[in-house]
XYZ file of N, CA and C in Angstrom:
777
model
N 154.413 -15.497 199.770
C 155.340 -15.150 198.703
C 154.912 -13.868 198.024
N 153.667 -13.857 197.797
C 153.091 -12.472 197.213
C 153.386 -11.416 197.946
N 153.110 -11.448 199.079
C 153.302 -10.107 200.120
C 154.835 -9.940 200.413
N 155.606 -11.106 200.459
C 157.557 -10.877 200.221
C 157.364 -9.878 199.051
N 156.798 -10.183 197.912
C 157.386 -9.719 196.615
C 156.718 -8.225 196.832
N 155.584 -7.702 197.136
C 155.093 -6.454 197.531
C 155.759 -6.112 198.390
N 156.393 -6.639 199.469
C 157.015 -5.657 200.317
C 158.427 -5.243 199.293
N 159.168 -6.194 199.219
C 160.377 -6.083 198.206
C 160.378 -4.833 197.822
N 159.486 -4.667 196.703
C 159.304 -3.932 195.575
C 158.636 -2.294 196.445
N 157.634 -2.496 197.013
C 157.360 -1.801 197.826
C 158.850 -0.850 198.424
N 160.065 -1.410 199.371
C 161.141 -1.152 199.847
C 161.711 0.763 198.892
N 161.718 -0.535 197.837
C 162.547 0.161 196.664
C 162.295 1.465 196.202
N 160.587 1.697 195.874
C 159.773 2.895 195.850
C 159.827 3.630 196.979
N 159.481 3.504 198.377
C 159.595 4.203 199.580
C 161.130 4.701 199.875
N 161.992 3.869 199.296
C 163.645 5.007 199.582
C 163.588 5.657 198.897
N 163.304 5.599 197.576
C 163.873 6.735 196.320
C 162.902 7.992 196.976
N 160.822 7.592 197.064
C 160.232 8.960 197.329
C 160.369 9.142 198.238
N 160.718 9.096 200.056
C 160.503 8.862 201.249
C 158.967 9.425 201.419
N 158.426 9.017 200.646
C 157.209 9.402 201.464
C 156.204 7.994 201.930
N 155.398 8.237 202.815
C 154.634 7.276 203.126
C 153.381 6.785 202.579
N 153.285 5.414 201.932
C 151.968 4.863 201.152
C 150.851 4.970 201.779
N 150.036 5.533 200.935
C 148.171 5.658 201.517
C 148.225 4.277 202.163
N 147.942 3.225 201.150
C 147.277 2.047 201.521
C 148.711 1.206 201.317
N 148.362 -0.101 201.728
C 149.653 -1.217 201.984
C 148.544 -2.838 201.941
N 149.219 -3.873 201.796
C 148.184 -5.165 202.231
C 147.856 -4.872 203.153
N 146.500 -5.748 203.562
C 146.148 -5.247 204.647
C 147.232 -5.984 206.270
N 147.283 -5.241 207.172
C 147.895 -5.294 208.186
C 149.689 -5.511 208.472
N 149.825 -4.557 207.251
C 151.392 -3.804 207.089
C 151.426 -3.324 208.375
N 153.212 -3.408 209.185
C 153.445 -2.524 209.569
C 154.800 -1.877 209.209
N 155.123 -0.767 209.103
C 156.125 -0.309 208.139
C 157.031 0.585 209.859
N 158.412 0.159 210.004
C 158.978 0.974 210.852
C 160.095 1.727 210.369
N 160.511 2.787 210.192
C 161.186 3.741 209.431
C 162.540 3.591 210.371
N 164.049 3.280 209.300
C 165.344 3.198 209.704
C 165.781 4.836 209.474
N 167.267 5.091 210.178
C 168.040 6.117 210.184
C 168.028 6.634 208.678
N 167.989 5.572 207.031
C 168.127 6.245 206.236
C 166.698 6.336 205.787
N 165.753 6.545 206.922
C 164.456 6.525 206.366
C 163.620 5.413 204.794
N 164.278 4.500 205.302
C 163.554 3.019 204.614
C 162.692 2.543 205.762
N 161.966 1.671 205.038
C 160.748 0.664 205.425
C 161.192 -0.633 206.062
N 161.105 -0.750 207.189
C 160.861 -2.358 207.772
C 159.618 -2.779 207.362
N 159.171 -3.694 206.745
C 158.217 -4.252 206.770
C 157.438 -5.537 207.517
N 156.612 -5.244 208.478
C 156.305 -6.666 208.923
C 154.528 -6.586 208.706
N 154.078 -7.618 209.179
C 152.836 -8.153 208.877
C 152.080 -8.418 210.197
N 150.955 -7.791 210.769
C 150.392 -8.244 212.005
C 149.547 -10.042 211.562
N 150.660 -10.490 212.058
C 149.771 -12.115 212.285
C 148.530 -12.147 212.814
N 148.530 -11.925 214.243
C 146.896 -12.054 214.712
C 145.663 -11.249 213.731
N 146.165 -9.972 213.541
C 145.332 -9.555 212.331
C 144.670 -10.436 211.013
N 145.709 -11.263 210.625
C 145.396 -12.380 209.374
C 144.403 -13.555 210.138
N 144.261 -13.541 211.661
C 144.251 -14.617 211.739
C 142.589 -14.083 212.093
N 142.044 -12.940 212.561
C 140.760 -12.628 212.894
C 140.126 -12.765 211.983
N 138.852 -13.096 212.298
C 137.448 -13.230 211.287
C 136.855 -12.721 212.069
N 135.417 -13.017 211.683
C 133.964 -12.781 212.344
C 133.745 -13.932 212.541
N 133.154 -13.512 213.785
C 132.811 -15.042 215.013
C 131.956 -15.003 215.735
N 130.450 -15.232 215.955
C 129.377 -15.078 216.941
C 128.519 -14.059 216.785
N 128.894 -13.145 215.437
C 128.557 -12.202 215.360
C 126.635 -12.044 215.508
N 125.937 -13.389 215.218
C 124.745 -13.301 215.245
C 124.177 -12.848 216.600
N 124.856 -12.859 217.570
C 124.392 -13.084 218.893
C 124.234 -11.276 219.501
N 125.301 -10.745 218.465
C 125.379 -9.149 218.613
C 124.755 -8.228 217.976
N 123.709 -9.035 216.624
C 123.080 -8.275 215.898
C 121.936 -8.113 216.142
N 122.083 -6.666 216.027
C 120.648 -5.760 217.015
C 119.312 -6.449 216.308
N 118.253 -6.318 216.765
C 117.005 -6.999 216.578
C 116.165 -6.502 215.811
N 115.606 -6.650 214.662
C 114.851 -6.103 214.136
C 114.313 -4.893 214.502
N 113.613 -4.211 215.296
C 113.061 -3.222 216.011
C 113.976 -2.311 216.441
N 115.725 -2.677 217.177
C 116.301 -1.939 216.943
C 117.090 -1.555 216.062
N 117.307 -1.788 215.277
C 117.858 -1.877 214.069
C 117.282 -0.885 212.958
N 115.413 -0.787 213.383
C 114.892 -0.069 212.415
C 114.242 1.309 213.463
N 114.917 1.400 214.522
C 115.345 2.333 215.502
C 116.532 3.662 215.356
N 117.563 2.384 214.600
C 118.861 3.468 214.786
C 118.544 3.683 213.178
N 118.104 2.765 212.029
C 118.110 3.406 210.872
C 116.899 4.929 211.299
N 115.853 5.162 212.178
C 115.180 5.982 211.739
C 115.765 7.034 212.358
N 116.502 7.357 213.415
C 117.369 8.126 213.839
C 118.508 8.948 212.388
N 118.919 7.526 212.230
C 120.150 8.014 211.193
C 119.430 9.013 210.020
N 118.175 8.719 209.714
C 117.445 9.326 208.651
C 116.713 10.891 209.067
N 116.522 10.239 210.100
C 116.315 12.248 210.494
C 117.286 13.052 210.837
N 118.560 12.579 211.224
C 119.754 13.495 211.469
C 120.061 13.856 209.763
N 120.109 12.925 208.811
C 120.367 12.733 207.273
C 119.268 13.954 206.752
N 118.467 13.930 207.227
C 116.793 15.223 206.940
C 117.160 16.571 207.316
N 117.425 16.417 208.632
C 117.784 17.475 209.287
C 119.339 18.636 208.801
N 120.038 17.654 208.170
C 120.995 18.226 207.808
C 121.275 18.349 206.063
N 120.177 18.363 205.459
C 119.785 18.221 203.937
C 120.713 19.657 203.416
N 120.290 20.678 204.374
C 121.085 21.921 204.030
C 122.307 22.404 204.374
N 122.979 21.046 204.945
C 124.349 21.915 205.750
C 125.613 22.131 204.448
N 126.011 22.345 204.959
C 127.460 22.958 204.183
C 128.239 22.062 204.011
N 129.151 21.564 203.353
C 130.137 20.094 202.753
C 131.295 21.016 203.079
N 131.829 20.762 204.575
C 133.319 21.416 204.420
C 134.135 20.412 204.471
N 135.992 20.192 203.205
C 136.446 19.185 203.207
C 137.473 19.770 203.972
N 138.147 18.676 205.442
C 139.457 19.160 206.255
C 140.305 18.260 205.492
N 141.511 19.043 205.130
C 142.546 18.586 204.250
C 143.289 17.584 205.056
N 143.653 15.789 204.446
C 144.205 15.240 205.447
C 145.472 14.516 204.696
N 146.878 15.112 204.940
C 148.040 15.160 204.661
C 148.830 14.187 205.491
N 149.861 13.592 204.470
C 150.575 12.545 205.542
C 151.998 13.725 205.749
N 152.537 12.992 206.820
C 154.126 13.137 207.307
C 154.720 12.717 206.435
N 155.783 13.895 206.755
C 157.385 12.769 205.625
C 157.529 11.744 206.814
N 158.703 10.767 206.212
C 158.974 9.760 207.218
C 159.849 10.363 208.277
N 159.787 9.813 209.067
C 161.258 10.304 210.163
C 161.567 9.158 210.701
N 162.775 9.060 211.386
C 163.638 7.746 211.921
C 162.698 7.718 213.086
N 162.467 5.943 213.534
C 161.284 5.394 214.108
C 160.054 5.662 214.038
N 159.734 6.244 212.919
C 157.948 6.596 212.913
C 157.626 5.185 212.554
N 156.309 4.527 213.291
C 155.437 3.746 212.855
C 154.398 3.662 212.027
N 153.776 2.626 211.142
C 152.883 3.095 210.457
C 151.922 1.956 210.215
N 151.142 1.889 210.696
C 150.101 1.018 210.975
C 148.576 0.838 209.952
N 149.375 -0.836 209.083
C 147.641 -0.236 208.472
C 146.404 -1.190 209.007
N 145.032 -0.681 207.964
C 144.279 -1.570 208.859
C 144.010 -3.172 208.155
N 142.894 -3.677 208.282
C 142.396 -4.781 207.817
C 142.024 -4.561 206.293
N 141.466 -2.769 205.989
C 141.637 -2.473 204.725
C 142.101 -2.144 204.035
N 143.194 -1.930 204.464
C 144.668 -1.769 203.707
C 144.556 -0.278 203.847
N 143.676 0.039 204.681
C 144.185 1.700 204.791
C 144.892 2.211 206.014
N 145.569 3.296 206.292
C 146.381 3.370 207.620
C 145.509 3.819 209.030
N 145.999 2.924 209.773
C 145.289 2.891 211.041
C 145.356 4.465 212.116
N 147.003 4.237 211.838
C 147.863 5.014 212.955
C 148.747 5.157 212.960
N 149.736 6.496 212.700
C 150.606 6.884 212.488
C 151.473 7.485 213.943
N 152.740 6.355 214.280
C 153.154 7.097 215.363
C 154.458 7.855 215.067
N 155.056 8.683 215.382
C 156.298 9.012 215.200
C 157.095 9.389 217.083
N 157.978 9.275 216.987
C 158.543 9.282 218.668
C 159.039 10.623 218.766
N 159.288 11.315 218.298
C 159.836 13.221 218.405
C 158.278 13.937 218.281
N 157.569 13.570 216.937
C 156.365 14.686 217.105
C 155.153 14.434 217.978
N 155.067 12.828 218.064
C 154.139 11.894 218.091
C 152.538 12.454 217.195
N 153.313 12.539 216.105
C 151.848 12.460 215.228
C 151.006 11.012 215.362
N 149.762 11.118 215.622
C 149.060 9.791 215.990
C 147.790 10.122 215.506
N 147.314 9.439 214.817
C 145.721 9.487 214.240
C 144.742 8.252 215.260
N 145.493 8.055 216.712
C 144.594 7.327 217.537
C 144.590 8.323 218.957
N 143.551 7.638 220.369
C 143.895 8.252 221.309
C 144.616 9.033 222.054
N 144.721 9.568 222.622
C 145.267 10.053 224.315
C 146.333 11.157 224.139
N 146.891 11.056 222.794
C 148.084 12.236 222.321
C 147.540 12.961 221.673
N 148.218 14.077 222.231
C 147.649 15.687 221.612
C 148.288 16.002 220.201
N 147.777 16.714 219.115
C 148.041 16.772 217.829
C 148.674 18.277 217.522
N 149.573 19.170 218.012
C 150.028 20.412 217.694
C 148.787 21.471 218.162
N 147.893 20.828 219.477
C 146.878 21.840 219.696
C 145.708 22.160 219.082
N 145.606 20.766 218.251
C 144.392 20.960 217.487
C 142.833 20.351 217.884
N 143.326 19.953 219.651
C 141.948 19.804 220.142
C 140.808 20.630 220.204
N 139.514 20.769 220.265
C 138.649 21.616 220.271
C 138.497 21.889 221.869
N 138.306 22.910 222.235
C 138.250 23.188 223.902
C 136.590 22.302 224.202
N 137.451 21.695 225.251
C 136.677 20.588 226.006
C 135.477 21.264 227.288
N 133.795 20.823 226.550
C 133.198 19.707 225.453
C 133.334 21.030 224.424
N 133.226 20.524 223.035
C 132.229 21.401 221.934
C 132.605 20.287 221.165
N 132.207 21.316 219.986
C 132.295 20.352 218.435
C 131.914 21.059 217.226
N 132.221 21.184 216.365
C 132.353 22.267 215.510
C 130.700 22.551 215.101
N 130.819 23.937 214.472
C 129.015 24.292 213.986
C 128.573 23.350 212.811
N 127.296 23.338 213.257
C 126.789 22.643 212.589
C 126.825 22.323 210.681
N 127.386 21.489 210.666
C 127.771 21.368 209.138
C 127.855 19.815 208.696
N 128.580 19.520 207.527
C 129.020 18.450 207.315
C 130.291 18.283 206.597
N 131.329 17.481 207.405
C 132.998 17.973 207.645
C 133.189 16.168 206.778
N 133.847 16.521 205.886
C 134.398 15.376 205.398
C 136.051 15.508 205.505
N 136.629 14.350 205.465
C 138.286 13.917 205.695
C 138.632 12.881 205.532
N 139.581 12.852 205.449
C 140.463 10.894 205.311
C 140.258 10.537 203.845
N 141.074 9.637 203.394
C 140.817 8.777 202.133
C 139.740 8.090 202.105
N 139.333 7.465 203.591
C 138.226 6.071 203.051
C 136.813 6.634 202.281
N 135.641 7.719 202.385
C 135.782 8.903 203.582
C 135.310 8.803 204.613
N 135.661 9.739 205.112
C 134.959 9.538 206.283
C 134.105 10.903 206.492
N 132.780 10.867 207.450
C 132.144 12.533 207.067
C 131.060 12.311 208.885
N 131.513 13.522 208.911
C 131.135 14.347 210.557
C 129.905 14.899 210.063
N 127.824 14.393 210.378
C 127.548 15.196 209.946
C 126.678 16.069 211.354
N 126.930 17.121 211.706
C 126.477 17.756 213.197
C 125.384 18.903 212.790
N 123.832 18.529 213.583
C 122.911 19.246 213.139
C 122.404 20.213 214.278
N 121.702 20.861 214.823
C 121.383 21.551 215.798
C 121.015 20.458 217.128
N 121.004 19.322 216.834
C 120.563 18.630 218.076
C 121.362 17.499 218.023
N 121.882 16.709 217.235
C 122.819 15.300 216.884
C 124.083 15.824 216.019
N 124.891 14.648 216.388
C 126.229 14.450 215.530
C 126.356 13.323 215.013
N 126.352 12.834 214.078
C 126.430 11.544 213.175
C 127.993 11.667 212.716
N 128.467 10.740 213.269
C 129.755 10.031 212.147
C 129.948 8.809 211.831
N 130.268 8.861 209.686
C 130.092 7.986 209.180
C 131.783 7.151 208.331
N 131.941 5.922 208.882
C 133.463 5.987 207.849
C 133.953 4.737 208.425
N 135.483 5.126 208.717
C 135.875 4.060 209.133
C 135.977 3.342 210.692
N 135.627 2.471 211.225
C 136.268 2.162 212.717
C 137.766 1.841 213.030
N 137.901 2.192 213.805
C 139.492 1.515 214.292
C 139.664 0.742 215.242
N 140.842 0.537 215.449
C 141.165 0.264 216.710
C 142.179 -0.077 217.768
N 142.673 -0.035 218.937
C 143.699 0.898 219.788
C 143.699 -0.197 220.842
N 144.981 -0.196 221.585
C 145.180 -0.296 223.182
C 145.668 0.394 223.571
N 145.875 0.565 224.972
C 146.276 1.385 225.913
C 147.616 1.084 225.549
N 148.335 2.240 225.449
C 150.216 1.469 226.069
C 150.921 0.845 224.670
N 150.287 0.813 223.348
C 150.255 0.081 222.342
C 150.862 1.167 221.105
N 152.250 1.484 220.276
C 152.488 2.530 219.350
C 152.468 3.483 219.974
N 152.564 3.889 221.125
C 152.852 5.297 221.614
C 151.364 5.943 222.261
N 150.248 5.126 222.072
C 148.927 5.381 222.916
C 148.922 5.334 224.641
N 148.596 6.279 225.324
C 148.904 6.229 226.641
C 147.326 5.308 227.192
N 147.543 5.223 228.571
C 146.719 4.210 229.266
C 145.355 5.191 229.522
N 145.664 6.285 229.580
C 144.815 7.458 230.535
C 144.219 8.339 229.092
N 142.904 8.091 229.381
C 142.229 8.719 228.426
C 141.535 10.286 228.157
N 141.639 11.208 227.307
C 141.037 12.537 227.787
C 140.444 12.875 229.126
N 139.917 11.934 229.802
C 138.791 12.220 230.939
C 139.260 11.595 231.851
N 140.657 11.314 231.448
C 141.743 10.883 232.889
C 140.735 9.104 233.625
N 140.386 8.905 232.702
C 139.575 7.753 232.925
C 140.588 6.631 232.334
N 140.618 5.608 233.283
C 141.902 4.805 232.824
C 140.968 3.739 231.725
N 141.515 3.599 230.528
C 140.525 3.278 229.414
C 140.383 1.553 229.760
N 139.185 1.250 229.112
C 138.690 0.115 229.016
C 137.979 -0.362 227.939
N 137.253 -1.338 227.945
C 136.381 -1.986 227.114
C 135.115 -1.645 227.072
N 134.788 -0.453 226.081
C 133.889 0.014 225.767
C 134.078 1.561 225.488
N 135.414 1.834 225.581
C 135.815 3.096 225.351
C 136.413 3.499 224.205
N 135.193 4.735 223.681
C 136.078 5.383 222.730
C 136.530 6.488 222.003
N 136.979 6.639 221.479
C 137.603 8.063 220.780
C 137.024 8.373 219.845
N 137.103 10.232 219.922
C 136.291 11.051 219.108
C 137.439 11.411 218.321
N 137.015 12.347 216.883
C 137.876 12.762 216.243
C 138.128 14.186 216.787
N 139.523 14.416 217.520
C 139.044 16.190 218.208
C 139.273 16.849 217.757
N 139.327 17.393 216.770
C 139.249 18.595 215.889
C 138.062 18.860 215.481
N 137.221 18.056 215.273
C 135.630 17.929 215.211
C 134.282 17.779 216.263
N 134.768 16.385 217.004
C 133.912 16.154 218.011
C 134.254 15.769 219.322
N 134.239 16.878 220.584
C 135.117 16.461 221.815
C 134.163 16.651 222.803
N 133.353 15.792 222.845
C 131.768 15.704 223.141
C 132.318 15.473 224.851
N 131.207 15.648 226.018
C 131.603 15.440 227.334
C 131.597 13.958 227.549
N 133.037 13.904 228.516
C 133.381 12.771 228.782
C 132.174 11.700 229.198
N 132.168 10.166 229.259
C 130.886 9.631 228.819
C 129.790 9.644 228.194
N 129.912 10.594 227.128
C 128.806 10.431 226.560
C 128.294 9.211 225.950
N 127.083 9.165 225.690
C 126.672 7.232 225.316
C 126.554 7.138 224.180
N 127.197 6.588 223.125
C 127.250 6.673 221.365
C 126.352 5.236 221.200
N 125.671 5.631 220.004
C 125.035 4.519 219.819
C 125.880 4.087 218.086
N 126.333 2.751 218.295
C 127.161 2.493 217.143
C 126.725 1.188 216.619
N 126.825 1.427 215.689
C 126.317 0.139 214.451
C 127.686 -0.212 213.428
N 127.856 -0.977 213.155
C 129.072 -1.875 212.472
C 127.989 -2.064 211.058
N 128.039 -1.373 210.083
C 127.459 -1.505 208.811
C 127.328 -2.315 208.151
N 128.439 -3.288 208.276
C 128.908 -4.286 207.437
C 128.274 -5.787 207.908
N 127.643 -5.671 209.599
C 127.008 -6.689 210.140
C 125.745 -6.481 210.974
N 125.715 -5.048 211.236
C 124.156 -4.922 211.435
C 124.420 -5.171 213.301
N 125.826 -5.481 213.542
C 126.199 -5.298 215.527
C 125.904 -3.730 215.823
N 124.730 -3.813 216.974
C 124.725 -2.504 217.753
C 125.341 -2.794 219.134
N 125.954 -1.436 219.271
C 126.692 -1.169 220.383
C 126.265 -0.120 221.389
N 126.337 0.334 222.048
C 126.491 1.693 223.192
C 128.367 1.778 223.899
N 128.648 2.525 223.358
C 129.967 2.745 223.784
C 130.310 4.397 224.270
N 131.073 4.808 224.717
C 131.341 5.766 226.100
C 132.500 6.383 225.088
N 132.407 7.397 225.196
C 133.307 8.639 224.790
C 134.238 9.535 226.278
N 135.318 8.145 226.106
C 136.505 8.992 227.531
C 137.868 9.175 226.383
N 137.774 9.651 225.300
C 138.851 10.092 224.728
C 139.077 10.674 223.582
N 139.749 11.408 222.665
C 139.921 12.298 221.908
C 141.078 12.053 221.017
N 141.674 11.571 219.823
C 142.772 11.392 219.432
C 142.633 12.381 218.032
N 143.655 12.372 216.847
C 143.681 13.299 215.888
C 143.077 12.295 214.530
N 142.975 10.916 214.517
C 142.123 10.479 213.896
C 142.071 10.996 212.282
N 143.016 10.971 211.560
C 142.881 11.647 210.135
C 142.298 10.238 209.117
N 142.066 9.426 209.244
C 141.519 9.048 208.604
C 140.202 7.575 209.489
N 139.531 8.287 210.177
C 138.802 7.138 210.705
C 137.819 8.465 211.674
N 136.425 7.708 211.836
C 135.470 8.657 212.751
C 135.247 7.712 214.407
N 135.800 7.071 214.435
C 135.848 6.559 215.783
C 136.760 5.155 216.045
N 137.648 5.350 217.389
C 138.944 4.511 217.762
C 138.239 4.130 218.653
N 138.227 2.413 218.251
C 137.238 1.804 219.713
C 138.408 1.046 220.770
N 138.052 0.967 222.118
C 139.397 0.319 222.562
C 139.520 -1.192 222.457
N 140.479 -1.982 222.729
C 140.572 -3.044 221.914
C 139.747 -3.971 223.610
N 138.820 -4.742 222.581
C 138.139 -5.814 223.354
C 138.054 -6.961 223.567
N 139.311 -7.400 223.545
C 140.184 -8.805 223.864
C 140.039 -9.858 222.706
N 141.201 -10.717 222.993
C 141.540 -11.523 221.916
C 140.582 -12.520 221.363
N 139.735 -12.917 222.129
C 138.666 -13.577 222.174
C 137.518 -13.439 222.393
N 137.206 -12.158 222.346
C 135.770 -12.084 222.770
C 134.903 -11.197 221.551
N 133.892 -11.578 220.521
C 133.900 -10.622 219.776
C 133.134 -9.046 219.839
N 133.353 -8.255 219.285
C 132.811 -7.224 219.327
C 132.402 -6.474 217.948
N 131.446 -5.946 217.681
C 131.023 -5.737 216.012
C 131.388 -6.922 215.396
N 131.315 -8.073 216.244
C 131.749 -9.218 215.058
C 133.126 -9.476 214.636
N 133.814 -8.694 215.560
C 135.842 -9.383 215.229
C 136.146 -9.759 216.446
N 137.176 -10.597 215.984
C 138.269 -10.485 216.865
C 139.168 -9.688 216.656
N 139.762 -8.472 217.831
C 140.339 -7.441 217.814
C 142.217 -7.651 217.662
N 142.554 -6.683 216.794
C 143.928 -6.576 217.114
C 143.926 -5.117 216.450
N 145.033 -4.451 217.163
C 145.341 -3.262 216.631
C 145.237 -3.088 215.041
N 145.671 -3.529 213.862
C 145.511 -3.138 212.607
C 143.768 -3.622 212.312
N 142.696 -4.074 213.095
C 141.887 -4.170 212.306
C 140.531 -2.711 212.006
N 140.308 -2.743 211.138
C 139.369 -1.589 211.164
C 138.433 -2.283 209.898
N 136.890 -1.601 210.375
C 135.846 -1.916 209.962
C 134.532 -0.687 209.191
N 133.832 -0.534 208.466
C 132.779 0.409 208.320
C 132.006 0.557 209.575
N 131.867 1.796 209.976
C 130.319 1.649 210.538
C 129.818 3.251 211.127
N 129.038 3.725 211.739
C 128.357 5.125 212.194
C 128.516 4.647 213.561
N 128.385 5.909 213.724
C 127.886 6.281 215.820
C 126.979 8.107 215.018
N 126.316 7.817 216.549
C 125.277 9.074 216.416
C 125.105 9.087 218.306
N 124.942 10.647 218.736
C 124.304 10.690 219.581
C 123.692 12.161 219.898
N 122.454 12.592 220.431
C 121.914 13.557 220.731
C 123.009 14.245 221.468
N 122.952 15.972 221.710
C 123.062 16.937 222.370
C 122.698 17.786 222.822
């Protein structure tokens, strides 16, 4: 009844401004009509995930105080870099844009079917990939609402913020990933305007919020405006960082890897 009465009311505000809300309950999905209003629906499986088994994924003492000492010398190493903020602007609405939020009520992924603006995988953003590999000079690049912050030192790239997460074939995400690698479970996306690191590279990722380490593979590149890494989705049942996956869920956590 609460979330009827937020969407309701919600409706009413989004025709008069047409513009699109930062945040929404968590796992809104909002689909835009001809007079540019809000459908509102709700990802069920999203409500229905928790954390499940997660003990079995949490890295071990030793590694754990592995990736913190890593994280602390990239954090050392980059004491002097530069705080550049990339400005991150929404779309007006347009007829059929999607809008996807996450588990934190912030937006996942924005699809639209004419521009395909997408802040996930496999679609190109108006050319704003970085030529494949690089990644911008060494600095520290903040963006997104949650925030989120790129920090890249002469030898590592640390990114810290939000996780996401994607399927193949799912809102306008294609199957075939930057590296023409048909995506899977364990694959994931860089932010490419920032970091379009060579295909497989091995990220070492930690879920903040539960202390799950991962190693996951970099076969893709999406525009990502508010999140530092799109993991691919790792089935309905099986957990990973401690969820069960559905497209609107997103979580805290870092990846780091040498260069």
């Amino acid at each position: 009844m609460i979330l009827a009465l937020l969407g309701s009311a919600s409706i009413f505000v989004y025709a008069s401004e047409k513009t699109i809300p930062s945040t929404m309950p968590a796992g809104t999905i909002l689909t835009y009509d001809d007079q540019l209003n809000p459908n509102i629906t709700v990802d069920e499986q999203m409500q229905k995930s928790r954390i499940i088994n997660v003990e079995k994924d949490i890295g071990s003492a030793e590694d754990l105080l592995a990736e913190e000492a890593v994280y602390q010398k990239i954090k050392k190493d980059a004491k002097d870099n530069e705080v550049v903020s990339i400005p991150y602007e929404l779309p007006a609405p347009s007829e059929g844009m999607i809008v996807i939020y996450g588990s934190d009520g912030q937006i996942n992924r924005i699809y639209s079917p004419e521009t395909k603006i997408t802040p996930f995988a496999s679609v190109p953003n108006e050319g704003k990939a970085l030529p494949y590999p690089s990644r911008l000079s060494p600095n520290t690049y903040e963006y997104g609402s949650y925030p989120n912050v790129t920090t890249i030192t002469s030898s590592h790239v640390l990114g810290e913020g939000r996780f996401t997460v994607y399927r193949a074939g799912v809102g306008g995400s294609g199957t075939i990933g930057s590296s023409g690698k048909t995506l899977g479970t364990g694959d994931v996306a860089t932010k490419q305007s920032v970091d379009n690191a060579k295909h497989n590279t091995a990220l070492n990722a930690r879920a903040t919020s539960t202390d799950v380490l991962k190693t996951v593979y970099k076969n893709d590149i999406g525009y990502m405006g508010n999140s530092v890494l799109d993991v691919y989705f790792w089935g309905w049942n099986d957990p990973y960082f401690g969820y069960m996956y559905s497209d609107t869920l997103s979580f805290p956590g870092r990846y780091y890897y040498e260069y």
